[in-house]
């Protein structure tokens, strides 16, 4: 475990180097989602296998989440992007990096690509979208509902019974974040990029959706918006693709890295090659 202080806030950072000790085939920065998420979602799914394939992996708990600092305010999207820019500049040298963003983490990744286009080799966005007026309105509704539901013991008891104690602990932690910070009001008030700005994101983008997710309907729009964007759908999945189908997401990530120049090795080399040969994006 390591901590990095940035602009007075302490961030919990984890870095996994290639397990064979050789120079990395690529660098991947993994960005987690909002409220119930943390870097642990990657630590127990994609990260170890990526390191075994020769990738240098950087993960961190976003502000207010996991073991990072939790200021009472300062949760507009642009603050999360500033954090990502600062940590990228501090911890990854000058070379290009691949971004993997889950849900809100993908929205941060698109913001980072706007701020540091020369540093971004590509974005793999898992159940995610760039910030827009529609995104802000949707997040406003989700966060307002979460504020009510995650402070209700009846709801939390239902989560425990249906989803288990671990998910209930995550829900309680999310409730505390909502109760002790301005995150629910800050996110919808974020500065939003214009559509013309989003069209300047020219790095390759792979958008991964659960086939049963509401977000899957945006695939055509995103492909038309971004110059180099392709979509793929994980059958039978909704929003929690990373957690519910980690092996599939891992295979797609390895294939995507390989497709964009990463000379993978070890067990990931074969997996990535197989998916490319099968034509998966």
PDB file of N, CA and C in Angstrom, residues 3-91:
ATOM      1  N   UNK A   3       0.731   5.800  -0.390  1.00  0.00           N
ATOM      2  CA  UNK A   3      -0.086   7.006  -0.390  1.00  0.00           C
ATOM      3  C   UNK A   3       0.698   8.131  -1.053  1.00  0.00           C
ATOM      4  N   UNK A   4      -0.005   8.925  -1.829  1.00  0.00           N
ATOM      5  CA  UNK A   4       0.577  10.068  -2.524  1.00  0.00           C
ATOM      6  C   UNK A   4      -0.255  11.291  -2.170  1.00  0.00           C
ATOM      7  N   UNK A   5       0.412  12.363  -1.748  1.00  0.00           N
ATOM      8  CA  UNK A   5      -0.309  13.592  -1.442  1.00  0.00           C
ATOM      9  C   UNK A   5      -0.305  14.503  -2.660  1.00  0.00           C
ATOM     10  N   UNK A   6      -1.491  14.992  -2.997  1.00  0.00           N
ATOM     11  CA  UNK A   6      -1.654  15.845  -4.163  1.00  0.00           C
ATOM     12  C   UNK A   6      -2.576  16.997  -3.787  1.00  0.00           C
ATOM     13  N   UNK A   7      -2.068  18.213  -3.847  1.00  0.00           N
ATOM     14  CA  UNK A   7      -2.854  19.400  -3.512  1.00  0.00           C
ATOM     15  C   UNK A   7      -3.524  19.263  -2.143  1.00  0.00           C
ATOM     16  N   UNK A   8      -2.774  18.715  -1.185  1.00  0.00           N
ATOM     17  CA  UNK A   8      -3.257  18.610   0.182  1.00  0.00           C
ATOM     18  C   UNK A   8      -4.169  17.437   0.465  1.00  0.00           C
ATOM     19  N   UNK A   9      -4.432  16.595  -0.524  1.00  0.00           N
ATOM     20  CA  UNK A   9      -5.301  15.427  -0.325  1.00  0.00           C
ATOM     21  C   UNK A   9      -4.478  14.155  -0.512  1.00  0.00           C
ATOM     22  N   UNK A  10      -4.679  13.199   0.380  1.00  0.00           N
ATOM     23  CA  UNK A  10      -3.911  11.962   0.320  1.00  0.00           C
ATOM     24  C   UNK A  10      -4.659  10.916  -0.508  1.00  0.00           C
ATOM     25  N   UNK A  11      -3.946  10.343  -1.482  1.00  0.00           N
ATOM     26  CA  UNK A  11      -4.535   9.331  -2.353  1.00  0.00           C
ATOM     27  C   UNK A  11      -3.882   7.968  -2.096  1.00  0.00           C
ATOM     28  N   UNK A  12      -4.730   6.967  -1.971  1.00  0.00           N
ATOM     29  CA  UNK A  12      -4.268   5.585  -1.861  1.00  0.00           C
ATOM     30  C   UNK A  12      -3.997   5.066  -3.268  1.00  0.00           C
ATOM     31  N   UNK A  13      -2.763   4.648  -3.496  1.00  0.00           N
ATOM     32  CA  UNK A  13      -2.314   4.227  -4.821  1.00  0.00           C
ATOM     33  C   UNK A  13      -1.758   2.815  -4.743  1.00  0.00           C
ATOM     34  N   UNK A  14      -2.059   2.015  -5.753  1.00  0.00           N
ATOM     35  CA  UNK A  14      -1.453   0.691  -5.889  1.00  0.00           C
ATOM     36  C   UNK A  14      -0.856   0.579  -7.276  1.00  0.00           C
ATOM     37  N   UNK A  15       0.358   0.049  -7.320  1.00  0.00           N
ATOM     38  CA  UNK A  15       1.022  -0.145  -8.606  1.00  0.00           C
ATOM     39  C   UNK A  15       1.505  -1.586  -8.676  1.00  0.00           C
ATOM     40  N   UNK A  16       1.191  -2.259  -9.770  1.00  0.00           N
ATOM     41  CA  UNK A  16       1.667  -3.618 -10.017  1.00  0.00           C
ATOM     42  C   UNK A  16       2.539  -3.594 -11.259  1.00  0.00           C
ATOM     43  N   UNK A  17       3.778  -4.018 -11.107  1.00  0.00           N
ATOM     44  CA  UNK A  17       4.670  -4.106 -12.255  1.00  0.00           C
ATOM     45  C   UNK A  17       4.580  -5.479 -12.897  1.00  0.00           C
ATOM     46  N   UNK A  18       5.146  -5.638 -14.097  1.00  0.00           N
ATOM     47  CA  UNK A  18       5.155  -6.945 -14.755  1.00  0.00           C
ATOM     48  C   UNK A  18       5.746  -8.011 -13.826  1.00  0.00           C
ATOM     49  N   UNK A  19       5.063  -9.118 -13.703  1.00  0.00           N
ATOM     50  CA  UNK A  19       5.489 -10.141 -12.746  1.00  0.00           C
ATOM     51  C   UNK A  19       6.793 -10.822 -13.143  1.00  0.00           C
ATOM     52  N   UNK A  20       7.178 -10.723 -14.420  1.00  0.00           N
ATOM     53  CA  UNK A  20       8.430 -11.351 -14.840  1.00  0.00           C
ATOM     54  C   UNK A  20       9.636 -10.434 -14.639  1.00  0.00           C
ATOM     55  N   UNK A  21       9.410  -9.210 -14.136  1.00  0.00           N
ATOM     56  CA  UNK A  21      10.503  -8.295 -13.856  1.00  0.00           C
ATOM     57  C   UNK A  21      11.076  -7.604 -15.069  1.00  0.00           C
ATOM     58  N   UNK A  22      10.552  -7.854 -16.243  1.00  0.00           N
ATOM     59  CA  UNK A  22      11.051  -7.216 -17.464  1.00  0.00           C
ATOM     60  C   UNK A  22      10.386  -5.854 -17.652  1.00  0.00           C
ATOM     61  N   UNK A  23      10.916  -5.029 -18.563  1.00  0.00           N
ATOM     62  CA  UNK A  23      10.281  -3.735 -18.834  1.00  0.00           C
ATOM     63  C   UNK A  23       8.834  -3.926 -19.284  1.00  0.00           C
ATOM     64  N   UNK A  24       7.961  -3.012 -18.930  1.00  0.00           N
ATOM     65  CA  UNK A  24       6.540  -3.192 -19.254  1.00  0.00           C
ATOM     66  C   UNK A  24       6.257  -3.118 -20.751  1.00  0.00           C
ATOM     67  N   UNK A  25       5.301  -3.936 -21.174  1.00  0.00           N
ATOM     68  CA  UNK A  25       4.834  -3.895 -22.562  1.00  0.00           C
ATOM     69  C   UNK A  25       3.920  -2.695 -22.789  1.00  0.00           C
ATOM     70  N   UNK A  26       3.312  -2.197 -21.723  1.00  0.00           N
ATOM     71  CA  UNK A  26       2.411  -1.046 -21.792  1.00  0.00           C
ATOM     72  C   UNK A  26       2.133  -0.606 -20.367  1.00  0.00           C
ATOM     73  N   UNK A  27       1.574   0.582 -20.226  1.00  0.00           N
ATOM     74  CA  UNK A  27       1.125   1.072 -18.922  1.00  0.00           C
ATOM     75  C   UNK A  27      -0.375   1.292 -18.979  1.00  0.00           C
ATOM     76  N   UNK A  28      -1.094   0.756 -17.992  1.00  0.00           N
ATOM     77  CA  UNK A  28      -2.541   0.912 -17.919  1.00  0.00           C
ATOM     78  C   UNK A  28      -2.916   1.600 -16.613  1.00  0.00           C
ATOM     79  N   UNK A  29      -3.712   2.646 -16.700  1.00  0.00           N
ATOM     80  CA  UNK A  29      -4.244   3.339 -15.530  1.00  0.00           C
ATOM     81  C   UNK A  29      -5.707   2.945 -15.398  1.00  0.00           C
ATOM     82  N   UNK A  30      -6.064   2.371 -14.249  1.00  0.00           N
ATOM     83  CA  UNK A  30      -7.405   1.832 -14.032  1.00  0.00           C
ATOM     84  C   UNK A  30      -8.194   2.776 -13.133  1.00  0.00           C
ATOM     85  N   UNK A  31      -9.323   3.253 -13.627  1.00  0.00           N
ATOM     86  CA  UNK A  31     -10.134   4.255 -12.941  1.00  0.00           C
ATOM     87  C   UNK A  31     -11.470   3.643 -12.534  1.00  0.00           C
ATOM     88  N   UNK A  32     -11.757   3.657 -11.231  1.00  0.00           N
ATOM     89  CA  UNK A  32     -12.966   2.990 -10.736  1.00  0.00           C
ATOM     90  C   UNK A  32     -14.170   3.922 -10.737  1.00  0.00           C
ATOM     91  N   UNK A  33     -15.329   3.357 -10.392  1.00  0.00           N
ATOM     92  CA  UNK A  33     -16.586   4.086 -10.430  1.00  0.00           C
ATOM     93  C   UNK A  33     -16.921   4.817  -9.150  1.00  0.00           C
ATOM     94  N   UNK A  34     -18.175   5.239  -9.042  1.00  0.00           N
ATOM     95  CA  UNK A  34     -18.626   6.148  -7.999  1.00  0.00           C
ATOM     96  C   UNK A  34     -19.330   5.393  -6.874  1.00  0.00           C
ATOM     97  N   UNK A  35     -19.215   5.924  -5.657  1.00  0.00           N
ATOM     98  CA  UNK A  35     -19.941   5.520  -4.446  1.00  0.00           C
ATOM     99  C   UNK A  35     -19.520   4.167  -3.900  1.00  0.00           C
ATOM    100  N   UNK A  36     -19.961   3.075  -4.497  1.00  0.00           N
ATOM    101  CA  UNK A  36     -19.666   1.749  -3.931  1.00  0.00           C
ATOM    102  C   UNK A  36     -18.369   1.159  -4.467  1.00  0.00           C
ATOM    103  N   UNK A  37     -17.691   1.854  -5.341  1.00  0.00           N
ATOM    104  CA  UNK A  37     -16.521   1.298  -6.016  1.00  0.00           C
ATOM    105  C   UNK A  37     -15.228   1.805  -5.380  1.00  0.00           C
ATOM    106  N   UNK A  38     -14.127   1.121  -5.693  1.00  0.00           N
ATOM    107  CA  UNK A  38     -12.788   1.514  -5.253  1.00  0.00           C
ATOM    108  C   UNK A  38     -11.798   0.759  -6.123  1.00  0.00           C
ATOM    109  N   UNK A  39     -10.512   0.996  -5.893  1.00  0.00           N
ATOM    110  CA  UNK A  39      -9.511   0.269  -6.681  1.00  0.00           C
ATOM    111  C   UNK A  39      -9.580  -1.235  -6.455  1.00  0.00           C
ATOM    112  N   UNK A  40     -10.209  -1.659  -5.351  1.00  0.00           N
ATOM    113  CA  UNK A  40     -10.327  -3.093  -5.072  1.00  0.00           C
ATOM    114  C   UNK A  40     -11.047  -3.833  -6.193  1.00  0.00           C
ATOM    115  N   UNK A  41     -11.959  -3.153  -6.892  1.00  0.00           N
ATOM    116  CA  UNK A  41     -12.674  -3.790  -7.992  1.00  0.00           C
ATOM    117  C   UNK A  41     -11.717  -4.262  -9.070  1.00  0.00           C
ATOM    118  N   UNK A  42     -10.636  -3.518  -9.279  1.00  0.00           N
ATOM    119  CA  UNK A  42      -9.626  -3.925 -10.248  1.00  0.00           C
ATOM    120  C   UNK A  42      -8.593  -4.858  -9.631  1.00  0.00           C
ATOM    121  N   UNK A  43      -8.250  -4.618  -8.372  1.00  0.00           N
ATOM    122  CA  UNK A  43      -7.220  -5.422  -7.718  1.00  0.00           C
ATOM    123  C   UNK A  43      -7.597  -6.899  -7.707  1.00  0.00           C
ATOM    124  N   UNK A  44      -8.894  -7.173  -7.606  1.00  0.00           N
ATOM    125  CA  UNK A  44      -9.341  -8.562  -7.542  1.00  0.00           C
ATOM    126  C   UNK A  44      -9.924  -9.055  -8.861  1.00  0.00           C
ATOM    127  N   UNK A  45      -9.765  -8.293  -9.939  1.00  0.00           N
ATOM    128  CA  UNK A  45     -10.266  -8.750 -11.245  1.00  0.00           C
ATOM    129  C   UNK A  45      -9.166  -8.621 -12.307  1.00  0.00           C
ATOM    130  N   UNK A  46      -8.997  -7.451 -12.886  1.00  0.00           N
ATOM    131  CA  UNK A  46      -8.101  -7.296 -14.026  1.00  0.00           C
ATOM    132  C   UNK A  46      -6.628  -7.167 -13.670  1.00  0.00           C
ATOM    133  N   UNK A  47      -6.322  -6.445 -12.597  1.00  0.00           N
ATOM    134  CA  UNK A  47      -4.958  -5.985 -12.371  1.00  0.00           C
ATOM    135  C   UNK A  47      -3.907  -7.103 -12.318  1.00  0.00           C
ATOM    136  N   UNK A  48      -4.087  -8.176 -11.516  1.00  0.00           N
ATOM    137  CA  UNK A  48      -3.023  -9.187 -11.455  1.00  0.00           C
ATOM    138  C   UNK A  48      -2.749  -9.851 -12.802  1.00  0.00           C
ATOM    139  N   UNK A  49      -3.803 -10.121 -13.560  1.00  0.00           N
ATOM    140  CA  UNK A  49      -3.609 -10.765 -14.860  1.00  0.00           C
ATOM    141  C   UNK A  49      -2.937  -9.826 -15.859  1.00  0.00           C
ATOM    142  N   UNK A  50      -3.241  -8.542 -15.786  1.00  0.00           N
ATOM    143  CA  UNK A  50      -2.556  -7.587 -16.658  1.00  0.00           C
ATOM    144  C   UNK A  50      -1.063  -7.536 -16.327  1.00  0.00           C
ATOM    145  N   UNK A  51      -0.736  -7.518 -15.041  1.00  0.00           N
ATOM    146  CA  UNK A  51       0.673  -7.521 -14.642  1.00  0.00           C
ATOM    147  C   UNK A  51       1.369  -8.795 -15.116  1.00  0.00           C
ATOM    148  N   UNK A  52       0.660  -9.924 -15.052  1.00  0.00           N
ATOM    149  CA  UNK A  52       1.236 -11.194 -15.514  1.00  0.00           C
ATOM    150  C   UNK A  52       1.456 -11.199 -17.018  1.00  0.00           C
ATOM    151  N   UNK A  53       0.734 -10.341 -17.740  1.00  0.00           N
ATOM    152  CA  UNK A  53       0.899 -10.240 -19.191  1.00  0.00           C
ATOM    153  C   UNK A  53       1.946  -9.195 -19.576  1.00  0.00           C
ATOM    154  N   UNK A  54       2.644  -8.631 -18.573  1.00  0.00           N
ATOM    155  CA  UNK A  54       3.711  -7.691 -18.852  1.00  0.00           C
ATOM    156  C   UNK A  54       3.302  -6.233 -18.828  1.00  0.00           C
ATOM    157  N   UNK A  55       2.121  -5.941 -18.285  1.00  0.00           N
ATOM    158  CA  UNK A  55       1.626  -4.565 -18.242  1.00  0.00           C
ATOM    159  C   UNK A  55       1.920  -3.952 -16.878  1.00  0.00           C
ATOM    160  N   UNK A  56       2.387  -2.696 -16.876  1.00  0.00           N
ATOM    161  CA  UNK A  56       2.490  -1.939 -15.631  1.00  0.00           C
ATOM    162  C   UNK A  56       1.114  -1.365 -15.323  1.00  0.00           C
ATOM    163  N   UNK A  57       0.615  -1.632 -14.128  1.00  0.00           N
ATOM    164  CA  UNK A  57      -0.746  -1.251 -13.762  1.00  0.00           C
ATOM    165  C   UNK A  57      -0.699  -0.211 -12.643  1.00  0.00           C
ATOM    166  N   UNK A  58      -1.426   0.887 -12.848  1.00  0.00           N
ATOM    167  CA  UNK A  58      -1.557   1.915 -11.818  1.00  0.00           C
ATOM    168  C   UNK A  58      -3.032   2.050 -11.468  1.00  0.00           C
ATOM    169  N   UNK A  59      -3.344   1.949 -10.170  1.00  0.00           N
ATOM    170  CA  UNK A  59      -4.710   2.112  -9.669  1.00  0.00           C
ATOM    171  C   UNK A  59      -4.673   3.070  -8.499  1.00  0.00           C
ATOM    172  N   UNK A  60      -5.761   3.785  -8.297  1.00  0.00           N
ATOM    173  CA  UNK A  60      -5.849   4.611  -7.093  1.00  0.00           C
ATOM    174  C   UNK A  60      -7.311   4.758  -6.694  1.00  0.00           C
ATOM    175  N   UNK A  61      -7.526   4.967  -5.395  1.00  0.00           N
ATOM    176  CA  UNK A  61      -8.861   5.281  -4.895  1.00  0.00           C
ATOM    177  C   UNK A  61      -9.153   6.743  -5.184  1.00  0.00           C
ATOM    178  N   UNK A  62     -10.245   6.999  -5.875  1.00  0.00           N
ATOM    179  CA  UNK A  62     -10.591   8.380  -6.182  1.00  0.00           C
ATOM    180  C   UNK A  62     -10.988   9.127  -4.906  1.00  0.00           C
ATOM    181  N   UNK A  63     -10.939  10.429  -4.961  1.00  0.00           N
ATOM    182  CA  UNK A  63     -11.237  11.253  -3.781  1.00  0.00           C
ATOM    183  C   UNK A  63     -12.575  10.831  -3.160  1.00  0.00           C
ATOM    184  N   UNK A  64     -12.556  10.699  -1.833  1.00  0.00           N
ATOM    185  CA  UNK A  64     -13.755  10.301  -1.113  1.00  0.00           C
ATOM    186  C   UNK A  64     -13.997   8.807  -1.057  1.00  0.00           C
ATOM    187  N   UNK A  65     -13.212   8.026  -1.770  1.00  0.00           N
ATOM    188  CA  UNK A  65     -13.457   6.588  -1.887  1.00  0.00           C
ATOM    189  C   UNK A  65     -12.303   5.776  -1.299  1.00  0.00           C
ATOM    190  N   UNK A  66     -12.627   4.561  -0.895  1.00  0.00           N
ATOM    191  CA  UNK A  66     -11.598   3.658  -0.403  1.00  0.00           C
ATOM    192  C   UNK A  66     -10.779   4.263   0.707  1.00  0.00           C
ATOM    193  N   UNK A  67      -9.457   4.202   0.565  1.00  0.00           N
ATOM    194  CA  UNK A  67      -8.549   4.710   1.595  1.00  0.00           C
ATOM    195  C   UNK A  67      -8.011   6.108   1.272  1.00  0.00           C
ATOM    196  N   UNK A  68      -8.505   6.718   0.209  1.00  0.00           N
ATOM    197  CA  UNK A  68      -8.090   8.086  -0.090  1.00  0.00           C
ATOM    198  C   UNK A  68      -8.825   9.068   0.816  1.00  0.00           C
ATOM    199  N   UNK A  69      -8.331  10.317   0.839  1.00  0.00           N
ATOM    200  CA  UNK A  69      -8.944  11.334   1.672  1.00  0.00           C
ATOM    201  C   UNK A  69     -10.373  11.649   1.254  1.00  0.00           C
ATOM    202  N   UNK A  70     -11.154  12.115   2.221  1.00  0.00           N
ATOM    203  CA  UNK A  70     -12.561  12.418   1.981  1.00  0.00           C
ATOM    204  C   UNK A  70     -12.855  13.851   2.409  1.00  0.00           C
ATOM    205  N   UNK A  71     -12.573  14.823   1.548  1.00  0.00           N
ATOM    206  CA  UNK A  71     -12.907  16.208   1.900  1.00  0.00           C
ATOM    207  C   UNK A  71     -14.422  16.388   1.925  1.00  0.00           C
ATOM    208  N   UNK A  72     -14.917  17.367   2.673  1.00  0.00           N
ATOM    209  CA  UNK A  72     -16.362  17.559   2.745  1.00  0.00           C
ATOM    210  C   UNK A  72     -16.979  18.068   1.448  1.00  0.00           C
ATOM    211  N   UNK A  73     -16.175  18.692   0.590  1.00  0.00           N
ATOM    212  CA  UNK A  73     -16.688  19.219  -0.674  1.00  0.00           C
ATOM    213  C   UNK A  73     -15.607  19.069  -1.739  1.00  0.00           C
ATOM    214  N   UNK A  74     -15.954  19.452  -2.971  1.00  0.00           N
ATOM    215  CA  UNK A  74     -14.966  19.369  -4.048  1.00  0.00           C
ATOM    216  C   UNK A  74     -15.108  18.117  -4.882  1.00  0.00           C
ATOM    217  N   UNK A  75     -16.340  17.797  -5.315  1.00  0.00           N
ATOM    218  CA  UNK A  75     -16.586  16.544  -6.025  1.00  0.00           C
ATOM    219  C   UNK A  75     -17.162  16.743  -7.427  1.00  0.00           C
ATOM    220  N   UNK A  76     -16.962  17.925  -7.992  1.00  0.00           N
ATOM    221  CA  UNK A  76     -17.365  18.082  -9.378  1.00  0.00           C
ATOM    222  C   UNK A  76     -16.424  17.272 -10.265  1.00  0.00           C
ATOM    223  N   UNK A  77     -16.914  16.874 -11.418  1.00  0.00           N
ATOM    224  CA  UNK A  77     -16.130  16.014 -12.301  1.00  0.00           C
ATOM    225  C   UNK A  77     -14.752  16.587 -12.579  1.00  0.00           C
ATOM    226  N   UNK A  78     -14.662  17.905 -12.763  1.00  0.00           N
ATOM    227  CA  UNK A  78     -13.371  18.489 -13.106  1.00  0.00           C
ATOM    228  C   UNK A  78     -12.332  18.296 -12.005  1.00  0.00           C
ATOM    229  N   UNK A  79     -12.780  18.161 -10.740  1.00  0.00           N
ATOM    230  CA  UNK A  79     -11.834  17.881  -9.661  1.00  0.00           C
ATOM    231  C   UNK A  79     -11.278  16.465  -9.783  1.00  0.00           C
ATOM    232  N   UNK A  80     -12.146  15.516 -10.123  1.00  0.00           N
ATOM    233  CA  UNK A  80     -11.680  14.146 -10.337  1.00  0.00           C
ATOM    234  C   UNK A  80     -10.686  14.094 -11.504  1.00  0.00           C
ATOM    235  N   UNK A  81     -10.973  14.861 -12.562  1.00  0.00           N
ATOM    236  CA  UNK A  81     -10.057  14.896 -13.705  1.00  0.00           C
ATOM    237  C   UNK A  81      -8.730  15.528 -13.311  1.00  0.00           C
ATOM    238  N   UNK A  82      -8.771  16.608 -12.521  1.00  0.00           N
ATOM    239  CA  UNK A  82      -7.536  17.232 -12.034  1.00  0.00           C
ATOM    240  C   UNK A  82      -6.704  16.241 -11.221  1.00  0.00           C
ATOM    241  N   UNK A  83      -7.373  15.449 -10.395  1.00  0.00           N
ATOM    242  CA  UNK A  83      -6.667  14.417  -9.632  1.00  0.00           C
ATOM    243  C   UNK A  83      -5.961  13.455 -10.572  1.00  0.00           C
ATOM    244  N   UNK A  84      -6.681  13.020 -11.596  1.00  0.00           N
ATOM    245  CA  UNK A  84      -6.112  12.057 -12.545  1.00  0.00           C
ATOM    246  C   UNK A  84      -4.924  12.660 -13.277  1.00  0.00           C
ATOM    247  N   UNK A  85      -5.046  13.920 -13.682  1.00  0.00           N
ATOM    248  CA  UNK A  85      -3.930  14.594 -14.361  1.00  0.00           C
ATOM    249  C   UNK A  85      -2.714  14.660 -13.445  1.00  0.00           C
ATOM    250  N   UNK A  86      -2.930  15.065 -12.191  1.00  0.00           N
ATOM    251  CA  UNK A  86      -1.816  15.189 -11.256  1.00  0.00           C
ATOM    252  C   UNK A  86      -1.134  13.864 -10.989  1.00  0.00           C
ATOM    253  N   UNK A  87      -1.906  12.815 -10.783  1.00  0.00           N
ATOM    254  CA  UNK A  87      -1.320  11.505 -10.506  1.00  0.00           C
ATOM    255  C   UNK A  87      -0.650  10.922 -11.745  1.00  0.00           C
ATOM    256  N   UNK A  88      -1.251  11.156 -12.905  1.00  0.00           N
ATOM    257  CA  UNK A  88      -0.632  10.702 -14.152  1.00  0.00           C
ATOM    258  C   UNK A  88       0.734  11.360 -14.325  1.00  0.00           C
ATOM    259  N   UNK A  89       0.791  12.679 -14.141  1.00  0.00           N
ATOM    260  CA  UNK A  89       2.055  13.391 -14.311  1.00  0.00           C
ATOM    261  C   UNK A  89       3.079  12.987 -13.254  1.00  0.00           C
ATOM    262  N   UNK A  90       2.601  12.709 -12.044  1.00  0.00           N
ATOM    263  CA  UNK A  90       3.506  12.383 -10.937  1.00  0.00           C
ATOM    264  C   UNK A  90       4.050  10.951 -11.043  1.00  0.00           C
ATOM    265  N   UNK A  91       3.238  10.017 -11.528  1.00  0.00           N
ATOM    266  CA  UNK A  91       3.557   8.604 -11.348  1.00  0.00           C
ATOM    267  C   UNK A  91       3.849   7.815 -12.614  1.00  0.00           C
TER     268      UNK A  91
END
